[in-house]
Amino acid sequence: MKRGLAIYAVFAYAFLHVPLLILAVFSFNASRFSVWQGFSLQWYRAVATDENLIESSLNSLIIAIVATAAATIIGTLAAYGLWKRGSAWLSGSLYLSLVTPEIVTGASLLALFQWIFRFAHLRLGMHTVILAHVGFSLAYVVVVVLARLRTFDPVLEEAALDLGATEFGAFWRVTLPYLAPAIAAAAMLALTVSIDDYVITSLVAGVDSQTLPMVIYAMARRGVNPALNAVSTLVVFGLGMLIMLSERLRRT
Amino acid sequence: MKLRNPFLAPTAILMAITMLAPLAIIVVYSLLTRGAYGGVELPWTIENFTRLWDPVYGVIFVRSFWIAAVATALCLVLGFPLAMFIARSGPRKNLYLSLVILPFWTSFLIRTYAWMFLLRDTGIVNSILQALRIIREPLPLLYNDGAVILGLVYGFLPFMVLPLYATLERLDPSLLEAAADLGARPWDTLVRVTLPLCAPGIRAGAILVFVPCLGTYLTSDLLGGSKTVLIGNLVQNQFTASRDWPFGASLSLALMAIAMVLLFAARRRGEELL
Amino acid sequence: MNRRTFLLGATATAVACSRGPRLNIFNWSDYVAPDTISNFEREFGLRVRYGTYESIPEMLAKVMSGNSGWDVIFPSAEYIQPMRDMGLLARLNHDWLPNLSNLDRQFQQPPWDPRLEWSVPYMHGATGIVYQKSLGWSPNAWSDLWDARLAGKLTMLDDPPEVFAACLKTLGYSLNSADPVQLKAAQQRAIAQKPLVRAYLNAEVRDQLVAGDVAAAQAWAVTAAQAIAAASERSDGVSVSKLAFSFPSEGFPRYADNVAILRESTRIEAAHRFIDYLLRPQVAAAIVETTHTAACNGAAQRFLPDALRSDPVLYPPAEILARGEWFAPQSAAGQRLRDRLWTEIKT
């Protein structure tokens, strides 16, 4: 069975990564169009000198990291709270945030913000984007962590309490380590959702908070643009390096 | 109840701001009339809801549900073995998990364009098939429902794999060994031991895939050639080109209501998603 | 350097960069030359933040609150009057726009803003048919797009006003029609055409035309010009393209994008300077060379290379342009009906 799974995994990973390979190959294309016409680094040069792209990448990174951190922490706490003692309206609103189409979330958040801004002298900006991102990532975090919690035996916590731990101590030292893989998975999910979000972000972003997906969307709508290939290849390469590095560190 | 439990407080506040208040606004909008150039204005009306009974919209809803269901099923079938592989891979599991996520940190739009590039008549898939003489004429791989489903599966696979992994990872291999010792064949072990144990993960994954698939519009626009209207396209249209926010609001409320009904119908005691 | 330091440093840099009021310009994507903005910044000592949008409704949603932070926007002609009615635009001060006279004569008193009080025409174009010369015949009319020979290799624009325009024109009606009878007839035409249509694509069709996947497409002139240029080869010192463009004989839509200043702007004078800068012939010519659009700036023609100046797609002769019809704003009822009919077409 293990061999079968491994073979299957190879095909599955190929399916996931082949488009990336295509993108990478064509990021070195000398021509602007989808016909290969020679090797060139011009698109990478274009990306490195594009101020817009760099600024928006930085914005995306900041937003994603802050929002993911906040959503993971708050969501984990919420999952735990819901597991201990449910809350119908909280579950309901988390459900709702999952089933609402992005355009609706975005448009209604925009309307809400604009209504609030009539009284408070604020504007759309990084803060509104981060708030929106935390909002829609929460449900994902809660779902993943809660799924893991369902397989956790409450007896373990009770045992800890019997042995003299405080409620929070039991949570911190017994439950949380058990949840670690799920929290990691949830954080990754939240990061993914945040870093690639276009619809909601484009609606609630302010003048100073253009993100990478917004810039990419604009470039991509005009047709194939190898500069985009260069961007995504760089992102994948950079992240791939990070992953390899963390794997190397883990082994030491 | 919400304030008594400190674990829930931050979430409660956030949900109130980012979910409930906007929801209230959506409900209010659905009862108003569209402004001439977007936005809303008085008078109050229920016209936006009576409009929903038009059979045109029924067809759209059904088609969207069908496509989302197929995509979800495929994600489950394709994602389960992968999740199992990762869960069993021992010390390397974080690496493999990251490799699943890695493609999704590039832009969804760019990845979709990459698929369009692959599936075109003059694209790589057709070129290879023709070179191998398997087909004579290029296959129409793009601009149909199949391409849309492919795009959806590709886009949402990690949303299925991650929750599955989270529950599979906890699965004690000795349980499976025990089943084998008792004479169960691998398939039986799968169906009667593994699947029930990771049912919460399956349900989580199914929700996380099915629901966004319902609201998708970019995929059907790009990979479907914009030839069919799904609910996502319809709603998107109302908020942008048609500038009919009230009707978009009532459409979304209908969609959300149906999705909520389905979600609650699929609940099991002690295994709720949320 | 650890992660935290890096993040702090990056944040500090970002904050520092954004200090000092910038001129915030909101434009369609791909609508300036690579150095247009940086040259402006250098010459006038101003910092610019340049954002882009993909559709007018998207832009409108942002600026309708009157508190968006943007200073300069580029609305299409049919939105000037509505935006003016909504009180979103600032009145232009012609004293600060000495280069206005550079505008082409036909744009000095455009129908949507005869005294140029609110907007300055920027780029214009038309919609027509791009096709492969290898077809062997030339689709010179909209009705040619219903020809069965094009089955599966035809694309139309994913833009309701454009598709309705083509259908209405084949029936001999105005493309701005709000008459339910005419619109329903146009809808029937679109439904009849649907089996032939490969996909509804906007600017993305350029790639497919160059690759040969698409034989004929309803396309904007700018997309056509770019596709033709990309699919051409030089032979005997002359550029020959695989693609060609035609302005349909029944009439076609014309569009014009304009530059305007938002009333909420706190940098009105700087915004004027930017508009005046755009009106310089060399600046406009540089943009045209990059984007293959047709400038409303008549004086820029001198600075264009021959190939662009005489490009029949971008600068067709006047008698062809006379067949064109400008898009006009739709009433709320008209918009409702069109939207409903469009949904039915797509279902």
GROMACS .gro file of C-alpha atoms in nm, chain C residues 168 171 173 177-188 337 341:
model
   17
  694LEU     CA    1  -2.831   4.592  -3.289
  697LEU     CA    2  -3.060   4.489  -3.743
  699TYR     CA    3  -3.073   4.999  -3.496
  703SER     CA    4  -3.113   5.166  -2.804
  704ALA     CA    5  -3.327   5.117  -2.495
  705ASP     CA    6  -3.632   5.004  -2.691
  706PRO     CA    7  -3.746   4.668  -2.552
  707VAL     CA    8  -3.856   4.540  -2.892
  708GLN     CA    9  -3.524   4.621  -3.055
  709LEU     CA   10  -3.325   4.483  -2.763
  710LYS     CA   11  -3.519   4.158  -2.760
  711ALA     CA   12  -3.455   4.117  -3.131
  712ALA     CA   13  -3.086   4.182  -3.071
  713GLN     CA   14  -3.091   3.924  -2.794
  714GLN     CA   15  -3.235   3.666  -3.032
  863LEU     CA   16  -3.346   4.525  -1.935
  867LEU     CA   17  -3.137   3.988  -2.151
   0.00000   0.00000   0.00000
